[in-house]
Amino acid sequence: MRGMSTIEIVTKKDVELVDITDSVEKFVQGVKDGVCIVYTRHTTGALFINENENGLKQDILGLLEKLVPKDAGYHHDKIDNNAHAHLRATLLSPSVSIPVENGKLVLGTWQRVFFAEFDGPRRRRVIVKVIGE
Ligand code: ZN
């Protein structure tokens, strides 16, 4: 299998965690053995894998807000008032790679794939590239 697919996400808040696992999994149907690369080209959003539990999602956002508060005198805020969003995205990653077996993502029972919005609301795109057969 070759090629690249895109998932569109419309975020509704300035900061938001969106579970995109089901959308990603659609692209690995029929792939017996491979790897799925999920990647975003945005600089104020990121990807990560963890559990979809409401309290935990609040904790993750709370941790990032504590580590990188808004308006803390960042240089980038002089030209674009969203340095905190770039810095939070930098602490995560623009991509995750997941093994694929028998048409399924090889994820742990509690693992889900998230898009993290740090400068919403916006229309976002996530690229899914599946390598395998
Ligand atoms: Zn910026």
PDB file of C-alpha atoms and ligand atoms in Angstrom:
ATOM      1  CA  MET A   1       0.000   0.000   0.000  1.00  0.00           C
ATOM      2  CA  ARG A   2       1.287   3.433  -0.937  1.00  0.00           C
ATOM      3  CA  GLY A   3       0.088   6.967  -0.584  1.00  0.00           C
ATOM      4  CA  MET A   4      -0.976   9.528   1.900  1.00  0.00           C
ATOM      5  CA  SER A   5      -4.316  10.442   3.390  1.00  0.00           C
ATOM      6  CA  THR A   6      -5.513  13.475   5.285  1.00  0.00           C
ATOM      7  CA  ILE A   7      -7.790  13.799   8.289  1.00  0.00           C
ATOM      8  CA  GLU A   8      -9.503  17.167   8.748  1.00  0.00           C
ATOM      9  CA  ILE A   9     -10.170  18.354  12.272  1.00  0.00           C
ATOM     10  CA  VAL A  10     -12.187  21.433  13.191  1.00  0.00           C
ATOM     11  CA  THR A  11     -11.264  22.448  16.716  1.00  0.00           C
ATOM     12  CA  LYS A  12     -13.726  24.478  18.761  1.00  0.00           C
ATOM     13  CA  LYS A  13     -11.653  25.806  21.653  1.00  0.00           C
ATOM     14  CA  ASP A  14      -8.281  27.526  22.075  1.00  0.00           C
ATOM     15  CA  VAL A  15      -6.903  24.418  23.763  1.00  0.00           C
ATOM     16  CA  GLU A  16      -8.365  21.010  23.044  1.00  0.00           C
ATOM     17  CA  LEU A  17      -7.410  17.332  22.834  1.00  0.00           C
ATOM     18  CA  VAL A  18      -9.117  15.474  19.980  1.00  0.00           C
ATOM     19  CA  ASP A  19      -9.167  11.655  19.863  1.00  0.00           C
ATOM     20  CA  ILE A  20      -8.510  10.758  16.196  1.00  0.00           C
ATOM     21  CA  THR A  21      -7.906   6.998  16.685  1.00  0.00           C
ATOM     22  CA  ASP A  22     -11.000   5.820  14.795  1.00  0.00           C
ATOM     23  CA  SER A  23     -10.241   8.094  11.817  1.00  0.00           C
ATOM     24  CA  VAL A  24      -6.631   6.852  11.698  1.00  0.00           C
ATOM     25  CA  GLU A  25      -7.642   3.191  11.974  1.00  0.00           C
ATOM     26  CA  LYS A  26      -9.775   3.440   8.798  1.00  0.00           C
ATOM     27  CA  PHE A  27      -6.603   3.886   6.757  1.00  0.00           C
ATOM     28  CA  VAL A  28      -4.959   0.661   7.926  1.00  0.00           C
ATOM     29  CA  GLN A  29      -7.823  -1.665   6.986  1.00  0.00           C
ATOM     30  CA  GLY A  30      -6.454  -4.390   4.725  1.00  0.00           C
ATOM     31  CA  VAL A  31      -2.844  -3.815   5.745  1.00  0.00           C
ATOM     32  CA  LYS A  32      -1.501  -7.105   7.113  1.00  0.00           C
ATOM     33  CA  ASP A  33       1.915  -5.938   8.223  1.00  0.00           C
ATOM     34  CA  GLY A  34       3.222  -2.397   8.295  1.00  0.00           C
ATOM     35  CA  VAL A  35       3.598   0.892  10.055  1.00  0.00           C
ATOM     36  CA  CYS A  36       1.277   3.891  10.254  1.00  0.00           C
ATOM     37  CA  ILE A  37       2.817   7.333  10.496  1.00  0.00           C
ATOM     38  CA  VAL A  38       0.498  10.056  11.741  1.00  0.00           C
ATOM     39  CA  TYR A  39       1.936  13.518  11.191  1.00  0.00           C
ATOM     40  CA  THR A  40       0.872  17.127  11.435  1.00  0.00           C
ATOM     41  CA  ARG A  41       2.430  20.053   9.578  1.00  0.00           C
ATOM     42  CA  HIS A  42       1.167  22.606  12.106  1.00  0.00           C
ATOM     43  CA  THR A  43       3.471  24.446  14.518  1.00  0.00           C
ATOM     44  CA  THR A  44       0.882  25.128  17.223  1.00  0.00           C
ATOM     45  CA  GLY A  45      -0.632  21.644  17.348  1.00  0.00           C
ATOM     46  CA  ALA A  46       0.888  18.236  18.070  1.00  0.00           C
ATOM     47  CA  LEU A  47       0.232  14.526  18.308  1.00  0.00           C
ATOM     48  CA  PHE A  48       0.568  12.102  21.188  1.00  0.00           C
ATOM     49  CA  ILE A  49      -0.709   8.754  22.397  1.00  0.00           C
ATOM     50  CA  ASN A  50      -2.345   8.253  25.783  1.00  0.00           C
ATOM     51  CA  GLU A  51      -5.567   7.319  27.551  1.00  0.00           C
ATOM     52  CA  ASN A  52      -8.872   9.017  26.728  1.00  0.00           C
ATOM     53  CA  GLU A  53     -10.099   9.765  30.222  1.00  0.00           C
ATOM     54  CA  ASN A  54     -11.595  13.174  30.964  1.00  0.00           C
ATOM     55  CA  GLY A  55      -9.690  13.785  34.201  1.00  0.00           C
ATOM     56  CA  LEU A  56      -6.415  12.757  32.598  1.00  0.00           C
ATOM     57  CA  LYS A  57      -7.023  15.035  29.604  1.00  0.00           C
ATOM     58  CA  GLN A  58      -7.513  17.953  32.021  1.00  0.00           C
ATOM     59  CA  ASP A  59      -4.325  16.917  33.833  1.00  0.00           C
ATOM     60  CA  ILE A  60      -2.314  16.831  30.586  1.00  0.00           C
ATOM     61  CA  LEU A  61      -3.536  20.283  29.589  1.00  0.00           C
ATOM     62  CA  GLY A  62      -2.965  21.520  33.149  1.00  0.00           C
ATOM     63  CA  LEU A  63       0.614  20.267  33.120  1.00  0.00           C
ATOM     64  CA  LEU A  64       1.354  21.981  29.802  1.00  0.00           C
ATOM     65  CA  GLU A  65      -0.247  25.233  31.046  1.00  0.00           C
ATOM     66  CA  LYS A  66       1.872  25.062  34.198  1.00  0.00           C
ATOM     67  CA  LEU A  67       5.075  24.378  32.254  1.00  0.00           C
ATOM     68  CA  VAL A  68       4.307  26.959  29.572  1.00  0.00           C
ATOM     69  CA  PRO A  69       1.980  29.698  30.851  1.00  0.00           C
ATOM     70  CA  LYS A  70       0.536  32.263  28.439  1.00  0.00           C
ATOM     71  CA  ASP A  71       2.051  35.756  28.179  1.00  0.00           C
ATOM     72  CA  ALA A  72       5.227  34.956  30.092  1.00  0.00           C
ATOM     73  CA  GLY A  73       7.379  37.455  28.186  1.00  0.00           C
ATOM     74  CA  TYR A  74       8.199  35.276  25.165  1.00  0.00           C
ATOM     75  CA  HIS A  75      10.085  36.813  22.221  1.00  0.00           C
ATOM     76  CA  HIS A  76       7.667  35.353  19.667  1.00  0.00           C
ATOM     77  CA  ASP A  77       4.735  37.204  21.296  1.00  0.00           C
ATOM     78  CA  LYS A  78       6.196  40.456  19.935  1.00  0.00           C
ATOM     79  CA  ILE A  79       5.331  39.387  16.376  1.00  0.00           C
ATOM     80  CA  ASP A  80       2.575  36.769  16.892  1.00  0.00           C
ATOM     81  CA  ASN A  81       0.728  36.415  20.167  1.00  0.00           C
ATOM     82  CA  ASN A  82       0.920  32.626  20.421  1.00  0.00           C
ATOM     83  CA  ALA A  83       4.374  31.684  21.680  1.00  0.00           C
ATOM     84  CA  HIS A  84       2.829  29.504  24.397  1.00  0.00           C
ATOM     85  CA  ALA A  85       1.094  27.414  21.705  1.00  0.00           C
ATOM     86  CA  HIS A  86       4.353  26.849  19.774  1.00  0.00           C
ATOM     87  CA  LEU A  87       6.235  25.987  22.970  1.00  0.00           C
ATOM     88  CA  ARG A  88       3.587  23.517  24.158  1.00  0.00           C
ATOM     89  CA  ALA A  89       3.623  21.843  20.734  1.00  0.00           C
ATOM     90  CA  THR A  90       7.422  21.615  20.965  1.00  0.00           C
ATOM     91  CA  LEU A  91       7.139  19.647  24.210  1.00  0.00           C
ATOM     92  CA  LEU A  92       5.085  17.033  22.387  1.00  0.00           C
ATOM     93  CA  SER A  93       5.758  15.891  18.811  1.00  0.00           C
ATOM     94  CA  PRO A  94       4.448  16.507  15.289  1.00  0.00           C
ATOM     95  CA  SER A  95       4.133  12.771  14.711  1.00  0.00           C
ATOM     96  CA  VAL A  96       3.504   9.321  16.103  1.00  0.00           C
ATOM     97  CA  SER A  97       4.300   5.969  14.460  1.00  0.00           C
ATOM     98  CA  ILE A  98       2.199   2.915  15.206  1.00  0.00           C
ATOM     99  CA  PRO A  99       2.803  -0.693  14.100  1.00  0.00           C
ATOM    100  CA  VAL A 100       0.022  -2.242  12.014  1.00  0.00           C
ATOM    101  CA  GLU A 101      -0.964  -5.910  12.067  1.00  0.00           C
ATOM    102  CA  ASN A 102      -3.928  -7.586  10.381  1.00  0.00           C
ATOM    103  CA  GLY A 103      -5.658  -4.321   9.527  1.00  0.00           C
ATOM    104  CA  LYS A 104      -5.407  -2.919  13.062  1.00  0.00           C
ATOM    105  CA  LEU A 105      -3.246  -0.387  14.834  1.00  0.00           C
ATOM    106  CA  VAL A 106      -1.156  -2.183  17.453  1.00  0.00           C
ATOM    107  CA  LEU A 107      -2.211  -0.046  20.402  1.00  0.00           C
ATOM    108  CA  GLY A 108      -2.446  -0.945  24.071  1.00  0.00           C
ATOM    109  CA  THR A 109      -5.894  -1.384  25.600  1.00  0.00           C
ATOM    110  CA  TRP A 110      -5.974   2.200  26.882  1.00  0.00           C
ATOM    111  CA  GLN A 111      -3.935   3.870  24.177  1.00  0.00           C
ATOM    112  CA  ARG A 112      -5.581   6.392  21.874  1.00  0.00           C
ATOM    113  CA  VAL A 113      -4.127   8.782  19.298  1.00  0.00           C
ATOM    114  CA  PHE A 114      -4.729  12.468  20.025  1.00  0.00           C
ATOM    115  CA  PHE A 115      -4.370  15.705  18.134  1.00  0.00           C
ATOM    116  CA  ALA A 116      -3.511  18.458  20.602  1.00  0.00           C
ATOM    117  CA  GLU A 117      -4.787  21.922  19.703  1.00  0.00           C
ATOM    118  CA  PHE A 118      -2.932  24.772  21.394  1.00  0.00           C
ATOM    119  CA  ASP A 119      -4.066  27.772  19.328  1.00  0.00           C
ATOM    120  CA  GLY A 120      -7.637  27.143  18.278  1.00  0.00           C
ATOM    121  CA  PRO A 121     -10.252  27.220  17.160  1.00  0.00           C
ATOM    122  CA  ARG A 122      -8.890  26.333  13.745  1.00  0.00           C
ATOM    123  CA  ARG A 123      -9.248  23.959  10.846  1.00  0.00           C
ATOM    124  CA  ARG A 124      -6.428  21.417  11.198  1.00  0.00           C
ATOM    125  CA  ARG A 125      -5.020  18.672   9.023  1.00  0.00           C
ATOM    126  CA  VAL A 126      -3.312  15.458  10.034  1.00  0.00           C
ATOM    127  CA  ILE A 127      -1.491  13.335   7.472  1.00  0.00           C
ATOM    128  CA  VAL A 128      -1.694   9.540   7.673  1.00  0.00           C
ATOM    129  CA  LYS A 129       0.888   7.544   5.759  1.00  0.00           C
ATOM    130  CA  VAL A 130       0.726   3.772   5.851  1.00  0.00           C
ATOM    131  CA  ILE A 131       3.734   1.735   4.766  1.00  0.00           C
ATOM    132  CA  GLY A 132       3.213  -1.997   4.432  1.00  0.00           C
ATOM    133  CA  GLU A 133       1.303  -4.688   2.615  1.00  0.00           C
TER     134      GLU A 133
HETATM  135 ZN    ZN B   1       3.268  32.094  16.060  1.00  0.00          ZN
END
